[in-house]
Short mmCIF file of N, CA, C and O in Angstrom, two decimals:
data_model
loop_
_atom_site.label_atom_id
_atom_site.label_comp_id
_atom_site.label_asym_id
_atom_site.label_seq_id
_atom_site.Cartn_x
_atom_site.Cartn_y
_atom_site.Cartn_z
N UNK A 1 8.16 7.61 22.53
CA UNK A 1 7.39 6.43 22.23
C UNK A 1 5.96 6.68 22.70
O UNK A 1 5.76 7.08 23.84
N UNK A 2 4.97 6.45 21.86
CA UNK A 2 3.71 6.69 22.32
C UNK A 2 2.37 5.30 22.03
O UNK A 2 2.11 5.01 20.86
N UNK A 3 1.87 4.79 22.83
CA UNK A 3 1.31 4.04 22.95
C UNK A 3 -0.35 3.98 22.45
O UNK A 3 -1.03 4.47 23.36
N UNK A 4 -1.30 3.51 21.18
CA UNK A 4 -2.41 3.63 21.08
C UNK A 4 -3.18 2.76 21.61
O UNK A 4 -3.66 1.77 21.06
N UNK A 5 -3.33 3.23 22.95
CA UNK A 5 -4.67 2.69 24.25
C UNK A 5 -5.63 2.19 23.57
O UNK A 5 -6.06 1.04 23.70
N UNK A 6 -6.05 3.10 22.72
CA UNK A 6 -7.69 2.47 22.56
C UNK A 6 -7.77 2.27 21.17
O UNK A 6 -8.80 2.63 20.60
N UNK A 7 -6.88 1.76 20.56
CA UNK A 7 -6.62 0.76 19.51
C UNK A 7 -6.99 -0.66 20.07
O UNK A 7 -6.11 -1.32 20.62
N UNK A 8 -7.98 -1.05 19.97
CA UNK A 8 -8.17 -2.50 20.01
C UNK A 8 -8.10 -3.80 19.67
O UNK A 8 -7.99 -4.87 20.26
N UNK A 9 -8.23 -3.37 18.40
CA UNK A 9 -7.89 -4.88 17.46
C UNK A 9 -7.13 -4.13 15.59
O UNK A 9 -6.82 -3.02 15.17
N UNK A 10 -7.13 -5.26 15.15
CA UNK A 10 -6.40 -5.38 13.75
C UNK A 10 -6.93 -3.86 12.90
O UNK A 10 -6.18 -2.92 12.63
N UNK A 11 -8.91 -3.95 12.49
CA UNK A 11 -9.26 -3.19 12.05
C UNK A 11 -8.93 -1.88 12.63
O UNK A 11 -8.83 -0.86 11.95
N UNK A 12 -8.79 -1.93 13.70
CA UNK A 12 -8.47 -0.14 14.39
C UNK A 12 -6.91 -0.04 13.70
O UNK A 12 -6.74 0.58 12.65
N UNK A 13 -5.98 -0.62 14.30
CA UNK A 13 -5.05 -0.41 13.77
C UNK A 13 -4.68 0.35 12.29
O UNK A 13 -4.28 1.46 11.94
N UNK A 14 -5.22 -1.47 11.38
CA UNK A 14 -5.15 -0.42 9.93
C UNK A 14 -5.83 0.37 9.42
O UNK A 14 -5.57 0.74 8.28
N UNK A 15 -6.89 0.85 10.09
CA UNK A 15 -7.78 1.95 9.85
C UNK A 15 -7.07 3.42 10.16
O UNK A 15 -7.16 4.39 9.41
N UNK A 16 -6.45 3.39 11.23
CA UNK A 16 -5.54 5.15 11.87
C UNK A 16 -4.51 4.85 10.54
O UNK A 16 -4.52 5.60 9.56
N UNK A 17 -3.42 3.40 10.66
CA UNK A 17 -2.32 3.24 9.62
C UNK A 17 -2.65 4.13 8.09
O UNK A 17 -1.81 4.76 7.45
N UNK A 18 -3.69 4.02 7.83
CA UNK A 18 -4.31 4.02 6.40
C UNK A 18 -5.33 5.58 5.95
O UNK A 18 -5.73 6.03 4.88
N UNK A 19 -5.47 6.05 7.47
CA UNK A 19 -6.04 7.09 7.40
C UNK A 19 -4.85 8.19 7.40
O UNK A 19 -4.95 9.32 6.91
N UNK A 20 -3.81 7.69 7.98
CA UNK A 20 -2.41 8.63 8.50
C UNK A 20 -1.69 8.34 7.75
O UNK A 20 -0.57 8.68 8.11
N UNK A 21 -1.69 7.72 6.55
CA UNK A 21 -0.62 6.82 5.76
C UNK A 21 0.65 7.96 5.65
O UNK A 21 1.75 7.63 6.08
N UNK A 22 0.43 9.38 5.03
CA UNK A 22 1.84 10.05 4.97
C UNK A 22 2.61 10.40 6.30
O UNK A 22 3.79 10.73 6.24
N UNK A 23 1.77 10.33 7.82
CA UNK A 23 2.47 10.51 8.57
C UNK A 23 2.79 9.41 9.40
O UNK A 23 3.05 9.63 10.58
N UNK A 24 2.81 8.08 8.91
CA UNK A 24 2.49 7.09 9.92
C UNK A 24 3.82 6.08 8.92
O UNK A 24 5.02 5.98 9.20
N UNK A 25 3.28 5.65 8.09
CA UNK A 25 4.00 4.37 7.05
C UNK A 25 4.74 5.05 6.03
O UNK A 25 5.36 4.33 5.25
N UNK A 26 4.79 6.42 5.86
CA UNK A 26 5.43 7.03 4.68
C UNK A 26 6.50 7.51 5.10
O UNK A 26 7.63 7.35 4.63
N UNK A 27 6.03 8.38 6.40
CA UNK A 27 7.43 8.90 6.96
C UNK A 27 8.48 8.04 7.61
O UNK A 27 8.40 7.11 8.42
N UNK A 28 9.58 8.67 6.97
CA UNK A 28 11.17 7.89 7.38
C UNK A 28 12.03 8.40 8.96
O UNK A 28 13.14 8.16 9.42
N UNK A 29 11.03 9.10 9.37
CA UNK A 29 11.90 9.44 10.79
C UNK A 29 10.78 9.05 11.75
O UNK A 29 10.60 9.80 12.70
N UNK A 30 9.98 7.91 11.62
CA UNK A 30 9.12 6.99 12.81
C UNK A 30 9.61 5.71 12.22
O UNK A 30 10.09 5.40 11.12
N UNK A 31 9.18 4.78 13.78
CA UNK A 31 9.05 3.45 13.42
C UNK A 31 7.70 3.48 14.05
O UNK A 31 7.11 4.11 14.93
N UNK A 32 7.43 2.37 13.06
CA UNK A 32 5.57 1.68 13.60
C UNK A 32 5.38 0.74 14.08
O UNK A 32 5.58 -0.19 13.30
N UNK A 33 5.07 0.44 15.07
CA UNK A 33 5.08 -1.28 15.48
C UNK A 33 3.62 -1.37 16.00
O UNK A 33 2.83 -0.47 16.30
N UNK A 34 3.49 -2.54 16.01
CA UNK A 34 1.65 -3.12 16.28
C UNK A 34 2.26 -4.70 17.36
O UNK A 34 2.87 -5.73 17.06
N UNK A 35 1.74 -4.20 18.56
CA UNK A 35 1.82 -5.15 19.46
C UNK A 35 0.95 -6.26 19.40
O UNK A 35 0.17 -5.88 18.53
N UNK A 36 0.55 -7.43 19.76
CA UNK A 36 -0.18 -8.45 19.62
C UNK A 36 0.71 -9.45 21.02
O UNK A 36 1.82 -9.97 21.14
N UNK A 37 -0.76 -9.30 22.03
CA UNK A 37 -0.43 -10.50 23.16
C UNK A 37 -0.17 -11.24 22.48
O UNK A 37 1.01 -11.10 22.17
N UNK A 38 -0.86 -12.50 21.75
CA UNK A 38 -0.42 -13.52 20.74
C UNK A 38 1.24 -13.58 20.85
O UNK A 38 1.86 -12.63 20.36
N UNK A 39 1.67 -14.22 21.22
CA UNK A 39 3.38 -14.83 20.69
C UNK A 39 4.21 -13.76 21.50
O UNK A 39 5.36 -14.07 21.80
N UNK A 40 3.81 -12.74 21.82
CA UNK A 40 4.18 -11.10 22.57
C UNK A 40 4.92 -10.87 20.91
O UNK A 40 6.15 -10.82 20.80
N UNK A 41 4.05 -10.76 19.74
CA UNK A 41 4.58 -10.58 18.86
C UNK A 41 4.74 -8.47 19.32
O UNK A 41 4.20 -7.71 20.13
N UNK A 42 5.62 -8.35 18.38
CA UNK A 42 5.70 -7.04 17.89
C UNK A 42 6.03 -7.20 16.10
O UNK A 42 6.91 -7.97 15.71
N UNK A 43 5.31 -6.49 15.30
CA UNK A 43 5.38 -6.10 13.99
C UNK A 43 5.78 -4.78 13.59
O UNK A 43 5.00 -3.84 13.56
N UNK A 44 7.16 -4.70 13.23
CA UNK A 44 7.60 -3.40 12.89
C UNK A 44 7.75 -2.97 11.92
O UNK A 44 8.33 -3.73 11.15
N UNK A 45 7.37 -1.69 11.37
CA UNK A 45 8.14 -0.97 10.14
C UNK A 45 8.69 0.13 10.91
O UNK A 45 8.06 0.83 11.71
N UNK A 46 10.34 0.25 10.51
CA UNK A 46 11.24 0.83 11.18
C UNK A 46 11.12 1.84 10.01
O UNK A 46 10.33 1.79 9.07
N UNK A 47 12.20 2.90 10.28
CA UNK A 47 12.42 4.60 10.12
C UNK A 47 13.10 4.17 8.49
O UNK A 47 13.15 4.92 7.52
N UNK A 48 13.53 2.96 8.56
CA UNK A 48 14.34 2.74 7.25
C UNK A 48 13.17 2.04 6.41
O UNK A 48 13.44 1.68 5.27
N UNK A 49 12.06 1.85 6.85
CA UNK A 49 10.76 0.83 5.87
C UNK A 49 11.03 -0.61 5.68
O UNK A 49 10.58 -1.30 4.76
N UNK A 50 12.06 -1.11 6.95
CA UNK A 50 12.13 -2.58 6.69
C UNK A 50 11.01 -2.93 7.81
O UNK A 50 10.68 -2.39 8.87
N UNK A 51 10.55 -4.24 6.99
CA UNK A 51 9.19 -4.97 7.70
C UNK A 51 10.39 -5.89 8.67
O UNK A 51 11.44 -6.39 8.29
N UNK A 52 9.74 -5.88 10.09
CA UNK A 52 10.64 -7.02 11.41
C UNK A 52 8.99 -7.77 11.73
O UNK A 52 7.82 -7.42 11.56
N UNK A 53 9.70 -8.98 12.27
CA UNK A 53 8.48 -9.16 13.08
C UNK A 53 8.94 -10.29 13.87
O UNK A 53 9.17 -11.42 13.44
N UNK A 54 9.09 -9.72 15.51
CA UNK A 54 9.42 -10.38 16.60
C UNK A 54 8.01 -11.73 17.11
O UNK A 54 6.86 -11.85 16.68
N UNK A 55 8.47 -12.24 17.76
CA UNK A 55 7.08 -13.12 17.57
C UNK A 55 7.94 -14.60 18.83
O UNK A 55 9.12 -14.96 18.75
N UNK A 56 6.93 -15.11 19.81
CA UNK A 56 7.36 -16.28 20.57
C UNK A 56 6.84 -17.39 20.01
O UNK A 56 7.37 -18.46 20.30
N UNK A 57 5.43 -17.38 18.89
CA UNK A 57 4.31 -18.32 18.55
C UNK A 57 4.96 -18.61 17.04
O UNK A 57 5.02 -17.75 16.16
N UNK A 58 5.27 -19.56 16.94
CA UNK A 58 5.94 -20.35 15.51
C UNK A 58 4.91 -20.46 14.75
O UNK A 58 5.36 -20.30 13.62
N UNK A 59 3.84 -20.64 14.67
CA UNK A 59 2.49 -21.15 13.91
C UNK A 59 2.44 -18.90 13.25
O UNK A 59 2.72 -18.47 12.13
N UNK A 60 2.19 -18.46 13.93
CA UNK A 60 2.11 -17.03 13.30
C UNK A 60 2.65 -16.55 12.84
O UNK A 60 2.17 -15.63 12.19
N UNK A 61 4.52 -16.86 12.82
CA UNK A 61 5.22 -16.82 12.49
C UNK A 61 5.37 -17.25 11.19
O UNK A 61 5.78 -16.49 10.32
N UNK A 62 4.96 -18.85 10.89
CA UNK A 62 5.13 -19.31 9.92
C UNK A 62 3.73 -18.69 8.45
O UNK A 62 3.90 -18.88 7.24
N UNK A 63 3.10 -18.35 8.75
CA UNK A 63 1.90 -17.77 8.31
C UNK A 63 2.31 -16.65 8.25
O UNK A 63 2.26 -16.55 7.02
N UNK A 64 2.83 -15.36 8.69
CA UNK A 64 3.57 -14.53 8.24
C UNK A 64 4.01 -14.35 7.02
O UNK A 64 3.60 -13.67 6.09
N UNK A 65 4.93 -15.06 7.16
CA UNK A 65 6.57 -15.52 6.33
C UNK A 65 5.43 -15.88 5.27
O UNK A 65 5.19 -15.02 4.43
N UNK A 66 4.70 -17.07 5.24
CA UNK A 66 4.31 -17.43 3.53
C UNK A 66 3.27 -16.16 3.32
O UNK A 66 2.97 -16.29 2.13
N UNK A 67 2.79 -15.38 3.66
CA UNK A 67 1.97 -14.65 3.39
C UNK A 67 2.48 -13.43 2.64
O UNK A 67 2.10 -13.01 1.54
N UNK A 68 3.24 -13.03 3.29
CA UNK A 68 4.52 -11.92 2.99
C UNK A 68 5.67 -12.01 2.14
O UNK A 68 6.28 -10.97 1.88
N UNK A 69 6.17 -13.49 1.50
CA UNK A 69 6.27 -13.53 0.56
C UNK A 69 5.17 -13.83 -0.41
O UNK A 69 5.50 -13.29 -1.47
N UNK A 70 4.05 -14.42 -0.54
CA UNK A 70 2.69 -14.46 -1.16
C UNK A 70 2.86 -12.75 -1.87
O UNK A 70 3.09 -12.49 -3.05
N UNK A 71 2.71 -11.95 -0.95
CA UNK A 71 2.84 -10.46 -1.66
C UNK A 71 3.98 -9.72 -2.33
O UNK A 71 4.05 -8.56 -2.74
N UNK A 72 5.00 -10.89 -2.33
CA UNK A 72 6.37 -10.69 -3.14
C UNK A 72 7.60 -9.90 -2.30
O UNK A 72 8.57 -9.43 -2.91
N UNK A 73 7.46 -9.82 -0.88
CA UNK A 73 8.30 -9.22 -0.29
C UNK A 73 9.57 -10.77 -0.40
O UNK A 73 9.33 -11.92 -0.79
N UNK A 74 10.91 -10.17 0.12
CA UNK A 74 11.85 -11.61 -0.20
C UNK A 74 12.33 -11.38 1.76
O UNK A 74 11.93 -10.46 2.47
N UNK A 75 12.95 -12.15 2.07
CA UNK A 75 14.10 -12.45 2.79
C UNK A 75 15.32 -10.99 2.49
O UNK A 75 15.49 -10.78 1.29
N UNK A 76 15.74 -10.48 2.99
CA UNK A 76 17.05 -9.09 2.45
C UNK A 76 18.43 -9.46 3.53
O UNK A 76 19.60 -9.08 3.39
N UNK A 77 17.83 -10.34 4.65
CA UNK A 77 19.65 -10.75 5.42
C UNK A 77 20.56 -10.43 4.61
O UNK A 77 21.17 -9.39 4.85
N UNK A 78 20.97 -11.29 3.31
CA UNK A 78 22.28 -11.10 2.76
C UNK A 78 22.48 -9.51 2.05
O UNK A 78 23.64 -9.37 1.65
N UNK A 79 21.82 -8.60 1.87
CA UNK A 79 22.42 -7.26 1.60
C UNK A 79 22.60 -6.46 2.48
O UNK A 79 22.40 -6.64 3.69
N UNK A 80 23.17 -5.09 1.72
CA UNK A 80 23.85 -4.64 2.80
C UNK A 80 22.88 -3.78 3.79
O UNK A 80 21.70 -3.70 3.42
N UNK A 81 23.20 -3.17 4.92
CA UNK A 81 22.00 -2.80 5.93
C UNK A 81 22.16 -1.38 5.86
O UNK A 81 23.37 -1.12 5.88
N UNK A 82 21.36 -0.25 5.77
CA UNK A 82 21.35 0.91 5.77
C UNK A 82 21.81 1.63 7.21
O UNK A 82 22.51 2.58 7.54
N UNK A 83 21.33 1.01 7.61
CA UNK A 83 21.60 1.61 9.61
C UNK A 83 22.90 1.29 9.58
O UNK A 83 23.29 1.76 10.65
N UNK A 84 23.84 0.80 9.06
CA UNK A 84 25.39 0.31 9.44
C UNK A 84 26.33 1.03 8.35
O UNK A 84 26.52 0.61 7.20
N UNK A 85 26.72 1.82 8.75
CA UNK A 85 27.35 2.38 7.93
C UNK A 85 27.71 3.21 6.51
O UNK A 85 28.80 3.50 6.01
N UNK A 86 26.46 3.46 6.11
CA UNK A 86 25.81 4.45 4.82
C UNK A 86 25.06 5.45 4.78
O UNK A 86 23.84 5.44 4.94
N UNK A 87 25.81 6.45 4.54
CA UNK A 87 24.95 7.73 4.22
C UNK A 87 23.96 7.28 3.89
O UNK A 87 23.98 6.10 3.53
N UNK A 88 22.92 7.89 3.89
CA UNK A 88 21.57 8.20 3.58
C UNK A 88 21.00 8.99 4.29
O UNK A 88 21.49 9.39 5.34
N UNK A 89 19.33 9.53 3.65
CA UNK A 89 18.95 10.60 4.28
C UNK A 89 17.22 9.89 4.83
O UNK A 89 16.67 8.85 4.47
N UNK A 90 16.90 10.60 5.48
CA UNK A 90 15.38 10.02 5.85
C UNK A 90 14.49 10.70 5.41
O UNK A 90 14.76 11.87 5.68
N UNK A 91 13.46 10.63 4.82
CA UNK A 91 12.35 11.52 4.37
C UNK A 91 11.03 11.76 5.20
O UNK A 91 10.65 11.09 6.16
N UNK A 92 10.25 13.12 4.49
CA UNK A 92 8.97 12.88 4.98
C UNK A 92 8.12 13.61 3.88
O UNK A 92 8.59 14.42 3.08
N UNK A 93 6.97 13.26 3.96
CA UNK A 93 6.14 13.30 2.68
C UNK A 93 6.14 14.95 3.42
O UNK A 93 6.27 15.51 4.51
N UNK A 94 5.85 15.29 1.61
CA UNK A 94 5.86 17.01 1.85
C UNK A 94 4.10 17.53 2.34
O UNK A 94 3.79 18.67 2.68
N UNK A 95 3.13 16.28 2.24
CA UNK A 95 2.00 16.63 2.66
C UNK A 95 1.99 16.50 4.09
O UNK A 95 1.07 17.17 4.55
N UNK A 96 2.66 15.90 4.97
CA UNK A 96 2.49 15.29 6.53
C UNK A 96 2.98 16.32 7.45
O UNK A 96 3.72 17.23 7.08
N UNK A 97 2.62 16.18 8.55
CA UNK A 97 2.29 16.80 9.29
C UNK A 97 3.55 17.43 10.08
O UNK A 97 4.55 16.89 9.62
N UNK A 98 3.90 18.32 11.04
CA UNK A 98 5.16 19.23 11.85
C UNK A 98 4.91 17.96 12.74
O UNK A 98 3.89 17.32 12.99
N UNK A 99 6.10 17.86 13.08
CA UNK A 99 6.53 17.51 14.48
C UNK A 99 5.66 17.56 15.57
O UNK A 99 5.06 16.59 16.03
N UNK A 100 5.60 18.82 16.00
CA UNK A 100 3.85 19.11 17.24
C UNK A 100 2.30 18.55 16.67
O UNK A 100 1.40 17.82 17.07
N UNK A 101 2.58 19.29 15.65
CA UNK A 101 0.93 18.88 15.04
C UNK A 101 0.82 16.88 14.88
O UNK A 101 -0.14 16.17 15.17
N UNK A 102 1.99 16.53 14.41
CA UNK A 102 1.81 14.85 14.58
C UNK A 102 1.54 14.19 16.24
O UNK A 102 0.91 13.23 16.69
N UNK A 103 2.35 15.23 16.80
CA UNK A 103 2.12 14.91 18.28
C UNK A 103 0.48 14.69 18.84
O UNK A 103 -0.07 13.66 19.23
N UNK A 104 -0.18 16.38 18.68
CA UNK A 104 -1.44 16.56 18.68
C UNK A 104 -2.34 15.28 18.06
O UNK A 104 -3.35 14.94 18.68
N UNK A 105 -1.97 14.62 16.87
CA UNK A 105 -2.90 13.90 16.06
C UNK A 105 -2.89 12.76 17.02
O UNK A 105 -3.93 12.41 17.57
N UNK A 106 -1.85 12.23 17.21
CA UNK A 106 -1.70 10.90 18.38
C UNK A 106 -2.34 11.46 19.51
O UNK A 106 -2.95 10.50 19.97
N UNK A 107 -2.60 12.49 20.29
CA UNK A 107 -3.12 12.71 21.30
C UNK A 107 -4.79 12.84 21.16
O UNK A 107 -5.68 12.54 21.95
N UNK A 108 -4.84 13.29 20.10
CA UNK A 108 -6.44 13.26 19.88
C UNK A 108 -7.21 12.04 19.35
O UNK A 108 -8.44 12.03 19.21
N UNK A 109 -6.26 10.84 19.00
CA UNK A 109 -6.62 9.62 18.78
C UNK A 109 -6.53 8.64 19.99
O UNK A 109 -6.92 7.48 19.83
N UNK A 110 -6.07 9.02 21.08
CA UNK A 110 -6.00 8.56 21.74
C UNK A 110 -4.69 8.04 22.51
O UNK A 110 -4.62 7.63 23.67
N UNK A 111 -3.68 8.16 21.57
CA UNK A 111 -2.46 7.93 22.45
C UNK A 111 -1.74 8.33 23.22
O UNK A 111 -1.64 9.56 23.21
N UNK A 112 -0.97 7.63 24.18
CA UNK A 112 -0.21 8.26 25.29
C UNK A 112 0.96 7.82 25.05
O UNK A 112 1.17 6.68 24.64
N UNK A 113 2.05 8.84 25.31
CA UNK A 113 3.47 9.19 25.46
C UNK A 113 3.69 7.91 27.01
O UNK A 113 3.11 7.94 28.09
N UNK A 114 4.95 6.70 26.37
CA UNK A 114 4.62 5.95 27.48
C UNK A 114 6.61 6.28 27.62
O UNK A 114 7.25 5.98 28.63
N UNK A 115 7.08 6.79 26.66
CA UNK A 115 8.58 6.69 26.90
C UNK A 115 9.57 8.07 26.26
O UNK A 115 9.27 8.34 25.10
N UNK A 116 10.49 8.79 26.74
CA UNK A 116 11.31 9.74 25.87
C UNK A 116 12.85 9.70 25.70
O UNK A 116 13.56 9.54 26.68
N UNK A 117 13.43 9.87 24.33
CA UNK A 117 14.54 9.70 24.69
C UNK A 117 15.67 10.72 23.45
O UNK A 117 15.11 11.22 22.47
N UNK A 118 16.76 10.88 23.59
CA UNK A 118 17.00 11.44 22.71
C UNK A 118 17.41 10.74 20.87
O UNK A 118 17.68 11.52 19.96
#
């Protein structure tokens, strides 16, 4: 798990997101999350590309939700869940980066390794 320190606000965020897009939002063996004091939200895109978004503040919450369907995403609860029980495989764009070298890119942007696990 690696932490971007000197990510400050929204624009930083989707600026690395968007600059890194094949190794960041494309690839299927990371999850992405964007912390926000606000609500102690966390906003995730997991390894499978489902959008989460944890959140204590109901008002951001609710602004979310209409926004995100606004862009035609739905509700998916009632199907079935990929992480539970189904083959599948995970991808990574054939342009993105090794394993080390993605490491390196987070380190030269500024992030720090805050957790490891297998």
């Amino acid at each position: 798990m690696w932490a971007g320190k000197n990510i400050a606000d929204k624009k930083d965020a989707v600026d690395f997101l968007l600059r890194n897009k094949s190794d960041t939002l494309e690839n299927g063996f990371l999850d992405c999350v964007v912390h926000c004091k606000i609500g102690e939200t966390n906003l995730t895109l997991d390894d499978h590309k489902k959008i989460q978004l944890h959140t204590k503040d109901q008002n951001l919450f609710d602004d979310f939700g209409g926004k995100i369907s606004d862009l035609g995403f739905k509700q998916t609860k009632e199907f079935y869940n990929l992480e539970f029980g189904y083959h599948h495989y995970h991808y990574k764009p054939a342009d993105s980066l090794s394993r080390d070298d993605f490491k390196g890119l987070l380190r030269n942007n500024g992030f720090e390794k805050i957790d490891e696990w297998d």
